[in-house]
Amino acid sequence: SHDIDWKTISSPFPHKMAATLSGLGWIGKCDLLVTPCYGSAVRFASVLTDAPLKTGTPETVSRCGDCHACVDVCPGKACSGRNWTSGGRREDIWDPRKCMEGMAAINKRLGVDTHICGMCIAACPHTKAYVRRANAA
C-alpha cells in the first residue's frame, strides 16, 4: 500500500488501533487485532467523524493471557510472547522484519508469489472458535 512507511513498516493511522480505542478488540502477541467474536480473522477500515455516536470502552490490555498459539506457529519467530498494553512499543511484542522474512521463506518454499502467511490468524483460539461456529451454521 502507498500509505506504508517501509523504513518502519508502519502506517500513519493503524485501523487496528482505532478498533482498540473503540472497544472492538485488543492487540494479540503477533500484533494482530483480536476480537472476541471473530478472533483475528478481521479487516477494518476507519471512519473519522465528529458525529455524536455511541462509543465502546477502549481496550487497553491484551486478553491473550498465557496463550502462545500464534507465537508457537510463527515461521519467522517474530513474536516475543509478551502481552500488548496500550501505549506500549510494537517492537516489544512483535518484529515486522522477522515476520516478513518468515512469510517470504514459506512463500518461496510453496512457490507462490504473495505477501500472506496467516499462520498466526489460523492458530488463534478465538479465530478457531469463530470458524467452528461458522461451519456449524
Tab-separated table of N, CA, C and O in Angstrom:
chain	number	residue	atom	x	y	z
A	1	SER	N	0.835	-1.190	0.000
A	1	SER	CA	0.000	0.000	0.000
A	1	SER	C	0.874	1.245	0.000
A	1	SER	O	1.972	1.255	0.528
A	2	HIS	N	0.362	2.314	-0.576
A	2	HIS	CA	1.127	3.560	-0.652
A	2	HIS	C	1.197	4.272	0.697
A	2	HIS	O	1.976	5.185	0.878
A	3	ASP	N	0.398	3.866	1.682
A	3	ASP	CA	0.409	4.505	2.998
A	3	ASP	C	1.427	3.887	3.950
A	3	ASP	O	1.601	4.363	5.057
A	4	ILE	N	2.092	2.823	3.536
A	4	ILE	CA	3.044	2.150	4.414
A	4	ILE	C	4.400	2.838	4.336
A	4	ILE	O	4.909	3.118	3.259
A	5	ASP	N	4.973	3.102	5.511
A	5	ASP	CA	6.336	3.595	5.613
A	5	ASP	C	7.222	2.349	5.678
A	5	ASP	O	7.230	1.649	6.691
A	6	TRP	N	7.941	2.047	4.609
A	6	TRP	CA	8.703	0.805	4.542
A	6	TRP	C	9.947	0.828	5.406
A	6	TRP	O	10.529	-0.227	5.674
A	7	LYS	N	10.385	2.003	5.867
A	7	LYS	CA	11.513	2.054	6.811
A	7	LYS	C	11.091	1.486	8.161
A	7	LYS	O	11.830	0.752	8.805
A	8	THR	N	9.898	1.842	8.609
A	8	THR	CA	9.409	1.399	9.904
A	8	THR	C	8.373	0.284	9.790
A	8	THR	O	7.954	-0.292	10.800
A	9	ILE	N	7.961	-0.017	8.570
A	9	ILE	CA	6.891	-0.981	8.290
A	9	ILE	C	5.682	-0.641	9.159
A	9	ILE	O	5.219	-1.415	9.992
A	10	SER	N	5.214	0.565	8.956
A	10	SER	CA	4.065	1.057	9.715
A	10	SER	C	3.257	2.009	8.848
A	10	SER	O	3.706	2.446	7.802
A	11	SER	N	2.063	2.308	9.310
A	11	SER	CA	1.210	3.254	8.599
A	11	SER	C	0.907	4.435	9.523
A	11	SER	O	0.989	4.299	10.746
A	12	PRO	N	0.538	5.569	8.952
A	12	PRO	CA	0.290	6.748	9.791
A	12	PRO	C	-0.944	6.602	10.671
A	12	PRO	O	-1.008	7.202	11.735
A	13	PHE	N	-1.903	5.780	10.257
A	13	PHE	CA	-3.115	5.586	11.053
A	13	PHE	C	-3.508	4.115	11.034
A	13	PHE	O	-4.244	3.672	10.160
A	14	PRO	N	-3.024	3.331	11.999
A	14	PRO	CA	-3.384	1.905	12.024
A	14	PRO	C	-4.853	1.719	12.421
A	14	PRO	O	-5.269	2.134	13.503
A	15	HIS	N	-5.623	1.092	11.557
A	15	HIS	CA	-7.040	0.869	11.827
A	15	HIS	C	-7.240	-0.013	13.060
A	15	HIS	O	-8.226	0.138	13.776
A	16	LYS	N	-6.293	-0.916	13.314
A	16	LYS	CA	-6.444	-1.774	14.490
A	16	LYS	C	-6.360	-0.968	15.783
A	16	LYS	O	-6.988	-1.328	16.770
A	17	MET	N	-5.625	0.129	15.773
A	17	MET	CA	-5.584	0.956	16.982
A	17	MET	C	-6.906	1.699	17.162
A	17	MET	O	-7.395	1.846	18.284
A	18	ALA	N	-7.502	2.134	16.060
A	18	ALA	CA	-8.831	2.747	16.151
A	18	ALA	C	-9.823	1.729	16.705
A	18	ALA	O	-10.688	2.065	17.521
A	19	ALA	N	-9.682	0.472	16.294
A	19	ALA	CA	-10.574	-0.578	16.780
A	19	ALA	C	-10.393	-0.809	18.281
A	19	ALA	O	-11.378	-0.993	19.001
A	20	THR	N	-9.146	-0.795	18.768
A	20	THR	CA	-8.939	-0.980	20.208
A	20	THR	C	-9.519	0.204	20.980
A	20	THR	O	-10.119	0.020	22.030
A	21	LEU	N	-9.357	1.404	20.433
A	21	LEU	CA	-9.908	2.593	21.103
A	21	LEU	C	-11.429	2.598	21.082
A	21	LEU	O	-12.071	3.213	21.931
A	22	SER	N	-12.008	1.887	20.121
A	22	SER	CA	-13.462	1.774	20.028
A	22	SER	C	-14.008	0.613	20.854
A	22	SER	O	-15.215	0.394	20.900
A	23	GLY	N	-13.119	-0.171	21.432
A	23	GLY	CA	-13.542	-1.295	22.253
A	23	GLY	C	-13.886	-2.544	21.476
A	23	GLY	O	-14.543	-3.437	22.000
A	24	LEU	N	-13.439	-2.635	20.223
A	24	LEU	CA	-13.784	-3.785	19.382
A	24	LEU	C	-12.868	-4.985	19.585
A	24	LEU	O	-13.200	-6.092	19.185
A	25	GLY	N	-11.706	-4.777	20.181
A	25	GLY	CA	-10.762	-5.864	20.396
A	25	GLY	C	-9.460	-5.357	20.964
A	25	GLY	O	-9.324	-4.178	21.302
A	26	TRP	N	-8.496	-6.242	21.061
A	26	TRP	CA	-7.179	-5.927	21.605
A	26	TRP	C	-6.117	-6.384	20.614
A	26	TRP	O	-6.408	-7.043	19.636
A	27	ILE	N	-4.873	-6.040	20.890
A	27	ILE	CA	-3.767	-6.450	20.031
A	27	ILE	C	-3.172	-7.735	20.605
A	27	ILE	O	-2.835	-7.801	21.787
A	28	GLY	N	-3.061	-8.747	19.751
A	28	GLY	CA	-2.516	-10.031	20.175
A	28	GLY	C	-0.999	-10.055	20.118
A	28	GLY	O	-0.352	-9.068	19.767
A	29	LYS	N	-0.422	-11.194	20.436
A	29	LYS	CA	1.027	-11.332	20.542
A	29	LYS	C	1.742	-11.267	19.198
A	29	LYS	O	2.952	-11.079	19.159
A	30	CYS	N	1.001	-11.425	18.095
A	30	CYS	CA	1.590	-11.270	16.749
A	30	CYS	C	1.176	-9.934	16.136
A	30	CYS	O	1.170	-9.775	14.913
A	31	ASP	N	0.818	-8.979	16.982
A	31	ASP	CA	0.464	-7.612	16.572
A	31	ASP	C	-0.775	-7.555	15.691
A	31	ASP	O	-0.929	-6.662	14.882
A	32	LEU	N	-1.674	-8.529	15.854
A	32	LEU	CA	-2.928	-8.526	15.129
A	32	LEU	C	-4.049	-8.056	16.045
A	32	LEU	O	-4.000	-8.295	17.252
A	33	LEU	N	-5.057	-7.442	15.454
A	33	LEU	CA	-6.258	-7.144	16.217
A	33	LEU	C	-6.983	-8.460	16.462
A	33	LEU	O	-7.162	-9.264	15.552
A	34	VAL	N	-7.375	-8.699	17.705
A	34	VAL	CA	-8.127	-9.893	18.070
A	34	VAL	C	-9.466	-9.427	18.636
A	34	VAL	O	-9.499	-8.579	19.533
A	35	THR	N	-10.539	-9.963	18.094
A	35	THR	CA	-11.872	-9.623	18.590
A	35	THR	C	-12.455	-10.843	19.299
A	35	THR	O	-12.140	-11.972	18.939
A	36	PRO	N	-13.312	-10.617	20.293
A	36	PRO	CA	-13.900	-11.760	20.990
A	36	PRO	C	-14.728	-12.650	20.061
A	36	PRO	O	-14.712	-13.866	20.205
A	37	CYS	N	-15.406	-12.084	19.094
A	37	CYS	CA	-16.300	-12.843	18.225
A	37	CYS	C	-15.582	-13.524	17.059
A	37	CYS	O	-15.851	-14.680	16.757
A	38	TYR	N	-14.685	-12.829	16.398
A	38	TYR	CA	-14.060	-13.333	15.169
A	38	TYR	C	-12.578	-13.662	15.316
A	38	TYR	O	-11.941	-14.044	14.343
A	39	GLY	N	-12.032	-13.486	16.487
A	39	GLY	CA	-10.598	-13.694	16.652
A	39	GLY	C	-9.840	-12.672	15.824
A	39	GLY	O	-10.210	-11.496	15.775
A	40	SER	N	-8.807	-13.134	15.137
A	40	SER	CA	-8.011	-12.216	14.313
A	40	SER	C	-8.355	-12.336	12.832
A	40	SER	O	-7.636	-11.828	11.983
A	41	ALA	N	-9.478	-12.990	12.536
A	41	ALA	CA	-9.932	-13.122	11.147
A	41	ALA	C	-10.799	-11.925	10.784
A	41	ALA	O	-11.972	-12.054	10.447
A	42	VAL	N	-10.223	-10.738	10.878
A	42	VAL	CA	-10.954	-9.497	10.613
A	42	VAL	C	-10.091	-8.525	9.815
A	42	VAL	O	-8.870	-8.604	9.831
A	43	ARG	N	-10.763	-7.636	9.128
A	43	ARG	CA	-10.134	-6.486	8.481
A	43	ARG	C	-10.990	-5.289	8.794
A	43	ARG	O	-12.209	-5.375	8.748
A	44	PHE	N	-10.360	-4.179	9.095
A	44	PHE	CA	-11.095	-2.981	9.462
A	44	PHE	C	-10.726	-1.807	8.579
A	44	PHE	O	-9.611	-1.726	8.071
A	45	ALA	N	-11.660	-0.919	8.446
A	45	ALA	CA	-11.441	0.411	7.893
A	45	ALA	C	-12.002	1.366	8.932
A	45	ALA	O	-12.820	0.982	9.767
A	46	SER	N	-11.557	2.586	8.914
A	46	SER	CA	-11.986	3.555	9.923
A	46	SER	C	-12.694	4.727	9.273
A	46	SER	O	-12.346	5.137	8.161
A	47	VAL	N	-13.665	5.226	9.982
A	47	VAL	CA	-14.361	6.447	9.576
A	47	VAL	C	-14.163	7.451	10.701
A	47	VAL	O	-14.549	7.191	11.850
A	48	LEU	N	-13.551	8.566	10.385
A	48	LEU	CA	-13.338	9.612	11.382
A	48	LEU	C	-14.466	10.628	11.268
A	48	LEU	O	-14.742	11.131	10.186
A	49	THR	N	-15.112	10.909	12.384
A	49	THR	CA	-16.254	11.814	12.362
A	49	THR	C	-16.384	12.507	13.714
A	49	THR	O	-15.874	12.014	14.727
A	50	ASP	N	-17.068	13.624	13.705
A	50	ASP	CA	-17.400	14.275	14.974
A	50	ASP	C	-18.893	14.102	15.272
A	50	ASP	O	-19.452	14.753	16.141
A	51	ALA	N	-19.530	13.170	14.574
A	51	ALA	CA	-20.948	12.878	14.803
A	51	ALA	C	-21.121	12.296	16.209
A	51	ALA	O	-20.257	11.565	16.693
A	52	PRO	N	-22.218	12.604	16.854
A	52	PRO	CA	-22.452	12.096	18.212
A	52	PRO	C	-22.898	10.628	18.184
A	52	PRO	O	-24.085	10.314	18.212
A	53	LEU	N	-21.929	9.722	18.109
A	53	LEU	CA	-22.213	8.296	18.042
A	53	LEU	C	-21.922	7.633	19.386
A	53	LEU	O	-21.055	8.084	20.138
A	54	LYS	N	-22.610	6.530	19.650
A	54	LYS	CA	-22.332	5.739	20.837
A	54	LYS	C	-20.951	5.112	20.672
A	54	LYS	O	-20.613	4.617	19.593
A	55	THR	N	-20.157	5.132	21.716
A	55	THR	CA	-18.807	4.578	21.639
A	55	THR	C	-18.666	3.419	22.616
A	55	THR	O	-19.401	3.308	23.593
A	56	GLY	N	-17.717	2.568	22.325
A	56	GLY	CA	-17.401	1.460	23.217
A	56	GLY	C	-16.351	1.875	24.221
A	56	GLY	O	-15.841	3.002	24.188
A	57	THR	N	-16.012	0.981	25.104
A	57	THR	CA	-14.954	1.227	26.087
A	57	THR	C	-13.627	0.776	25.493
A	57	THR	O	-13.509	-0.380	25.061
A	58	PRO	N	-12.637	1.658	25.443
A	58	PRO	CA	-11.351	1.284	24.851
A	58	PRO	C	-10.721	0.064	25.524
A	58	PRO	O	-10.820	-0.113	26.738
A	59	GLU	N	-10.120	-0.784	24.710
A	59	GLU	CA	-9.339	-1.917	25.217
A	59	GLU	C	-7.926	-1.386	25.467
A	59	GLU	O	-7.343	-0.740	24.598
A	60	THR	N	-7.380	-1.652	26.625
A	60	THR	CA	-6.044	-1.137	26.955
A	60	THR	C	-5.040	-2.238	27.274
A	60	THR	O	-3.856	-1.963	27.394
A	61	VAL	N	-5.521	-3.468	27.418
A	61	VAL	CA	-4.625	-4.594	27.686
A	61	VAL	C	-5.069	-5.792	26.856
A	61	VAL	O	-6.223	-5.910	26.460
A	62	SER	N	-4.141	-6.685	26.646
A	62	SER	CA	-4.407	-7.911	25.901
A	62	SER	C	-5.261	-8.858	26.729
A	62	SER	O	-5.155	-8.897	27.949
A	63	ARG	N	-6.081	-9.641	26.046
A	63	ARG	CA	-6.818	-10.720	26.704
A	63	ARG	C	-6.222	-12.079	26.334
A	63	ARG	O	-6.841	-13.110	26.538
A	64	CYS	N	-5.011	-12.061	25.778
A	64	CYS	CA	-4.381	-13.311	25.352
A	64	CYS	C	-3.840	-14.124	26.527
A	64	CYS	O	-3.704	-15.342	26.416
A	65	GLY	N	-3.509	-13.466	27.618
A	65	GLY	CA	-3.022	-14.179	28.801
A	65	GLY	C	-1.808	-15.025	28.509
A	65	GLY	O	-0.840	-14.572	27.908
A	66	ASP	N	-1.887	-16.301	28.920
A	66	ASP	CA	-0.762	-17.225	28.753
A	66	ASP	C	-0.771	-17.951	27.414
A	66	ASP	O	0.093	-18.790	27.159
A	67	CYS	N	-1.741	-17.667	26.561
A	67	CYS	CA	-1.815	-18.329	25.259
A	67	CYS	C	-0.602	-17.942	24.408
A	67	CYS	O	-0.218	-16.776	24.351
A	68	HIS	N	-0.018	-18.930	23.753
A	68	HIS	CA	1.118	-18.708	22.852
A	68	HIS	C	0.896	-19.372	21.495
A	68	HIS	O	1.849	-19.647	20.771
A	69	ALA	N	-0.363	-19.665	21.158
A	69	ALA	CA	-0.658	-20.389	19.918
A	69	ALA	C	-0.055	-19.687	18.702
A	69	ALA	O	0.588	-20.332	17.864
A	70	CYS	N	-0.245	-18.384	18.585
A	70	CYS	CA	0.288	-17.656	17.423
A	70	CYS	C	1.808	-17.564	17.477
A	70	CYS	O	2.480	-17.645	16.448
A	71	VAL	N	2.343	-17.411	18.662
A	71	VAL	CA	3.797	-17.318	18.839
A	71	VAL	C	4.452	-18.625	18.396
A	71	VAL	O	5.459	-18.621	17.684
A	72	ASP	N	3.858	-19.741	18.797
A	72	ASP	CA	4.441	-21.049	18.506
A	72	ASP	C	4.448	-21.400	17.022
A	72	ASP	O	5.329	-22.137	16.577
A	73	VAL	N	3.482	-20.899	16.240
A	73	VAL	CA	3.426	-21.261	14.817
A	73	VAL	C	4.124	-20.254	13.904
A	73	VAL	O	4.286	-20.528	12.727
A	74	CYS	N	4.559	-19.136	14.423
A	74	CYS	CA	5.160	-18.088	13.581
A	74	CYS	C	6.456	-18.585	12.939
A	74	CYS	O	7.423	-18.875	13.639
A	75	PRO	N	6.489	-18.674	11.595
A	75	PRO	CA	7.689	-19.187	10.927
A	75	PRO	C	8.886	-18.245	11.040
A	75	PRO	O	10.031	-18.698	10.954
A	76	GLY	N	8.648	-16.962	11.266
A	76	GLY	CA	9.743	-16.013	11.382
A	76	GLY	C	10.177	-15.760	12.810
A	76	GLY	O	11.099	-14.987	13.058
A	77	LYS	N	9.504	-16.404	13.764
A	77	LYS	CA	9.776	-16.176	15.192
A	77	LYS	C	9.758	-14.675	15.496
A	77	LYS	O	10.618	-14.138	16.171
A	78	ALA	N	8.714	-14.026	14.971
A	78	ALA	CA	8.603	-12.568	15.063
A	78	ALA	C	7.993	-12.082	16.374
A	78	ALA	O	8.071	-10.898	16.681
A	79	CYS	N	7.409	-12.977	17.152
A	79	CYS	CA	6.668	-12.573	18.352
A	79	CYS	C	7.485	-12.847	19.609
A	79	CYS	O	8.040	-13.926	19.770
A	80	SER	N	7.492	-11.875	20.508
A	80	SER	CA	8.249	-12.033	21.752
A	80	SER	C	7.521	-12.914	22.753
A	80	SER	O	8.134	-13.435	23.680
A	81	GLY	N	6.203	-13.045	22.611
A	81	GLY	CA	5.413	-13.793	23.577
A	81	GLY	C	4.854	-12.924	24.689
A	81	GLY	O	4.110	-13.388	25.535
A	82	ARG	N	5.202	-11.643	24.665
A	82	ARG	CA	4.681	-10.710	25.678
A	82	ARG	C	3.286	-10.239	25.282
A	82	ARG	O	2.953	-10.167	24.110
A	83	ASN	N	2.511	-9.867	26.282
A	83	ASN	CA	1.186	-9.310	26.043
A	83	ASN	C	1.266	-7.818	25.755
A	83	ASN	O	2.071	-7.095	26.351
A	84	TRP	N	0.403	-7.373	24.877
A	84	TRP	CA	0.270	-5.966	24.498
A	84	TRP	C	-0.407	-5.176	25.605
A	84	TRP	O	-1.276	-5.692	26.304
A	85	THR	N	0.005	-3.929	25.748
A	85	THR	CA	-0.720	-2.949	26.556
A	85	THR	C	-0.756	-1.658	25.765
A	85	THR	O	0.190	-1.332	25.030
A	86	SER	N	-1.839	-0.921	25.891
A	86	SER	CA	-1.983	0.349	25.181
A	86	SER	C	-0.832	1.276	25.552
A	86	SER	O	-0.469	1.397	26.719
A	87	GLY	N	-0.256	1.889	24.554
A	87	GLY	CA	0.860	2.805	24.778
A	87	GLY	C	2.211	2.130	24.754
A	87	GLY	O	3.236	2.793	24.787
A	88	GLY	N	2.217	0.796	24.681
A	88	GLY	CA	3.482	0.068	24.624
A	88	GLY	C	4.096	0.146	23.233
A	88	GLY	O	3.452	0.548	22.270
A	89	ARG	N	5.342	-0.259	23.138
A	89	ARG	CA	6.031	-0.253	21.849
A	89	ARG	C	5.757	-1.549	21.091
A	89	ARG	O	5.872	-2.631	21.661
A	90	ARG	N	5.410	-1.428	19.824
A	90	ARG	CA	5.154	-2.594	18.981
A	90	ARG	C	6.346	-3.541	19.002
A	90	ARG	O	6.187	-4.759	19.068
A	91	GLU	N	7.546	-2.998	18.945
A	91	GLU	CA	8.772	-3.797	18.881
A	91	GLU	C	8.975	-4.651	20.125
A	91	GLU	O	9.757	-5.600	20.106
A	92	ASP	N	8.294	-4.322	21.228
A	92	ASP	CA	8.407	-5.138	22.429
A	92	ASP	C	7.623	-6.445	22.308
A	92	ASP	O	7.880	-7.388	23.051
A	93	ILE	N	6.647	-6.482	21.395
A	93	ILE	CA	5.872	-7.714	21.236
A	93	ILE	C	6.073	-8.390	19.884
A	93	ILE	O	5.885	-9.598	19.778
A	94	TRP	N	6.475	-7.629	18.863
A	94	TRP	CA	6.494	-8.181	17.501
A	94	TRP	C	7.525	-7.464	16.647
A	94	TRP	O	7.668	-6.254	16.707
A	95	ASP	N	8.233	-8.230	15.816
A	95	ASP	CA	9.238	-7.689	14.909
A	95	ASP	C	8.743	-7.850	13.469
A	95	ASP	O	8.709	-8.971	12.936
A	96	PRO	N	8.348	-6.747	12.819
A	96	PRO	CA	7.784	-6.858	11.470
A	96	PRO	C	8.764	-7.410	10.439
A	96	PRO	O	8.361	-8.091	9.501
A	97	ARG	N	10.040	-7.156	10.602
A	97	ARG	CA	11.019	-7.669	9.641
A	97	ARG	C	11.137	-9.192	9.721
A	97	ARG	O	11.202	-9.875	8.706
A	98	LYS	N	11.134	-9.723	10.943
A	98	LYS	CA	11.176	-11.178	11.108
A	98	LYS	C	9.908	-11.815	10.539
A	98	LYS	O	9.955	-12.891	9.953
A	99	CYS	N	8.786	-11.134	10.710
A	99	CYS	CA	7.525	-11.620	10.156
A	99	CYS	C	7.632	-11.701	8.631
A	99	CYS	O	7.287	-12.726	8.029
A	100	MET	N	8.121	-10.648	8.012
A	100	MET	CA	8.243	-10.622	6.554
A	100	MET	C	9.221	-11.683	6.060
A	100	MET	O	8.998	-12.319	5.030
A	101	GLU	N	10.322	-11.892	6.793
A	101	GLU	CA	11.305	-12.913	6.406
A	101	GLU	C	10.699	-14.316	6.494
A	101	GLU	O	10.901	-15.145	5.605
A	102	GLY	N	9.966	-14.587	7.555
A	102	GLY	CA	9.321	-15.888	7.708
A	102	GLY	C	8.276	-16.126	6.632
A	102	GLY	O	8.172	-17.218	6.064
A	103	MET	N	7.516	-15.087	6.335
A	103	MET	CA	6.491	-15.161	5.297
A	103	MET	C	7.143	-15.427	3.938
A	103	MET	O	6.676	-16.277	3.177
A	104	ALA	N	8.223	-14.734	3.644
A	104	ALA	CA	8.917	-14.910	2.364
A	104	ALA	C	9.467	-16.331	2.232
A	104	ALA	O	9.388	-16.937	1.159
A	105	ALA	N	9.994	-16.882	3.314
A	105	ALA	CA	10.544	-18.233	3.273
A	105	ALA	C	9.449	-19.259	2.983
A	105	ALA	O	9.641	-20.175	2.175
A	106	ILE	N	8.300	-19.109	3.623
A	106	ILE	CA	7.176	-20.027	3.376
A	106	ILE	C	6.701	-19.903	1.938
A	106	ILE	O	6.481	-20.910	1.252
A	107	ASN	N	6.531	-18.694	1.468
A	107	ASN	CA	6.034	-18.482	0.108
A	107	ASN	C	7.004	-19.029	-0.930
A	107	ASN	O	6.587	-19.600	-1.939
A	108	LYS	N	8.286	-18.890	-0.679
A	108	LYS	CA	9.295	-19.431	-1.606
A	108	LYS	C	9.215	-20.954	-1.627
A	108	LYS	O	9.232	-21.568	-2.689
A	109	ARG	N	9.100	-21.542	-0.443
A	109	ARG	CA	9.011	-23.000	-0.347
A	109	ARG	C	7.763	-23.528	-1.056
A	109	ARG	O	7.789	-24.569	-1.696
A	110	LEU	N	6.655	-22.773	-0.961
A	110	LEU	CA	5.405	-23.183	-1.601
A	110	LEU	C	5.347	-22.795	-3.077
A	110	LEU	O	4.451	-23.233	-3.792
A	111	GLY	N	6.271	-21.926	-3.500
A	111	GLY	CA	6.290	-21.499	-4.894
A	111	GLY	C	5.174	-20.527	-5.231
A	111	GLY	O	4.680	-20.527	-6.355
A	112	VAL	N	4.779	-19.705	-4.264
A	112	VAL	CA	3.731	-18.715	-4.504
A	112	VAL	C	4.316	-17.315	-4.396
A	112	VAL	O	5.285	-17.083	-3.688
A	113	ASP	N	3.724	-16.405	-5.118
A	113	ASP	CA	4.183	-15.018	-5.118
A	113	ASP	C	3.133	-14.163	-4.407
A	113	ASP	O	2.254	-13.590	-5.042
A	114	THR	N	3.209	-14.144	-3.097
A	114	THR	CA	2.256	-13.379	-2.305
A	114	THR	C	2.940	-12.879	-1.036
A	114	THR	O	4.060	-13.291	-0.731
A	115	HIS	N	2.288	-12.019	-0.348
A	115	HIS	CA	2.820	-11.490	0.911
A	115	HIS	C	1.876	-11.833	2.046
A	115	HIS	O	1.561	-11.008	2.881
A	116	ILE	N	1.437	-13.074	2.057
A	116	ILE	CA	0.493	-13.522	3.068
A	116	ILE	C	1.006	-14.818	3.679
A	116	ILE	O	1.430	-15.718	2.976
A	117	CYS	N	0.942	-14.899	4.983
A	117	CYS	CA	1.268	-16.137	5.679
A	117	CYS	C	0.000	-16.617	6.385
A	117	CYS	O	-0.537	-17.651	6.053
A	118	GLY	N	-0.471	-15.854	7.368
A	118	GLY	CA	-1.731	-16.141	8.043
A	118	GLY	C	-1.699	-17.247	9.071
A	118	GLY	O	-2.738	-17.600	9.630
A	119	MET	N	-0.546	-17.805	9.341
A	119	MET	CA	-0.490	-18.894	10.316
A	119	MET	C	-0.907	-18.425	11.704
A	119	MET	O	-1.569	-19.170	12.436
A	120	CYS	N	-0.546	-17.212	12.068
A	120	CYS	CA	-0.934	-16.680	13.376
A	120	CYS	C	-2.446	-16.471	13.456
A	120	CYS	O	-3.062	-16.735	14.494
A	121	ILE	N	-3.050	-16.052	12.366
A	121	ILE	CA	-4.505	-15.865	12.323
A	121	ILE	C	-5.197	-17.203	12.539
A	121	ILE	O	-6.097	-17.339	13.366
A	122	ALA	N	-4.754	-18.226	11.801
A	122	ALA	CA	-5.373	-19.548	11.886
A	122	ALA	C	-5.158	-20.209	13.237
A	122	ALA	O	-5.995	-20.997	13.680
A	123	ALA	N	-4.061	-19.905	13.917
A	123	ALA	CA	-3.748	-20.552	15.195
A	123	ALA	C	-4.506	-19.947	16.374
A	123	ALA	O	-4.660	-20.601	17.408
A	124	CYS	N	-5.000	-18.738	16.240
A	124	CYS	CA	-5.658	-18.034	17.349
A	124	CYS	C	-6.900	-18.813	17.815
A	124	CYS	O	-7.779	-19.117	17.005
A	125	PRO	N	-6.998	-19.138	19.105
A	125	PRO	CA	-8.176	-19.861	19.607
A	125	PRO	C	-9.492	-19.117	19.360
A	125	PRO	O	-10.524	-19.754	19.127
A	126	HIS	N	-9.463	-17.792	19.372
A	126	HIS	CA	-10.679	-17.010	19.095
A	126	HIS	C	-11.088	-17.164	17.629
A	126	HIS	O	-12.273	-17.266	17.308
A	127	THR	N	-10.101	-17.200	16.724
A	127	THR	CA	-10.388	-17.423	15.308
A	127	THR	C	-10.927	-18.838	15.103
A	127	THR	O	-11.907	-19.037	14.379
A	128	LYS	N	-10.293	-19.816	15.734
A	128	LYS	CA	-10.744	-21.203	15.606
A	128	LYS	C	-12.188	-21.363	16.082
A	128	LYS	O	-12.974	-22.073	15.454
A	129	ALA	N	-12.538	-20.695	17.186
A	129	ALA	CA	-13.908	-20.775	17.704
A	129	ALA	C	-14.886	-20.170	16.700
A	129	ALA	O	-15.970	-20.715	16.462
A	130	TYR	N	-14.509	-19.044	16.085
A	130	TYR	CA	-15.355	-18.424	15.067
A	130	TYR	C	-15.551	-19.353	13.875
A	130	TYR	O	-16.671	-19.545	13.387
A	131	VAL	N	-14.479	-19.975	13.404
A	131	VAL	CA	-14.567	-20.878	12.249
A	131	VAL	C	-15.471	-22.065	12.589
A	131	VAL	O	-16.290	-22.481	11.763
A	132	ARG	N	-15.342	-22.618	13.796
A	132	ARG	CA	-16.219	-23.724	14.206
A	132	ARG	C	-17.689	-23.284	14.188
A	132	ARG	O	-18.550	-24.010	13.694
A	133	ARG	N	-17.968	-22.092	14.737
A	133	ARG	CA	-19.358	-21.589	14.742
A	133	ARG	C	-19.862	-21.380	13.312
A	133	ARG	O	-20.988	-21.738	12.998
A	134	ALA	N	-19.011	-20.821	12.458
A	134	ALA	CA	-19.415	-20.547	11.070
A	134	ALA	C	-19.678	-21.851	10.316
A	134	ALA	O	-20.615	-21.935	9.530
A	135	ASN	N	-18.870	-22.863	10.559
A	135	ASN	CA	-19.052	-24.149	9.875
A	135	ASN	C	-20.264	-24.906	10.387
A	135	ASN	O	-20.830	-25.720	9.664
A	136	ALA	N	-20.644	-24.658	11.630
A	136	ALA	CA	-21.795	-25.340	12.213
A	136	ALA	C	-23.118	-24.717	11.768
A	136	ALA	O	-24.164	-25.349	11.835
A	137	ALA	N	-23.030	-23.482	11.304
A	137	ALA	CA	-24.271	-22.757	10.912
A	137	ALA	C	-24.818	-23.230	9.589
A	137	ALA	O	-24.251	-23.803	8.763
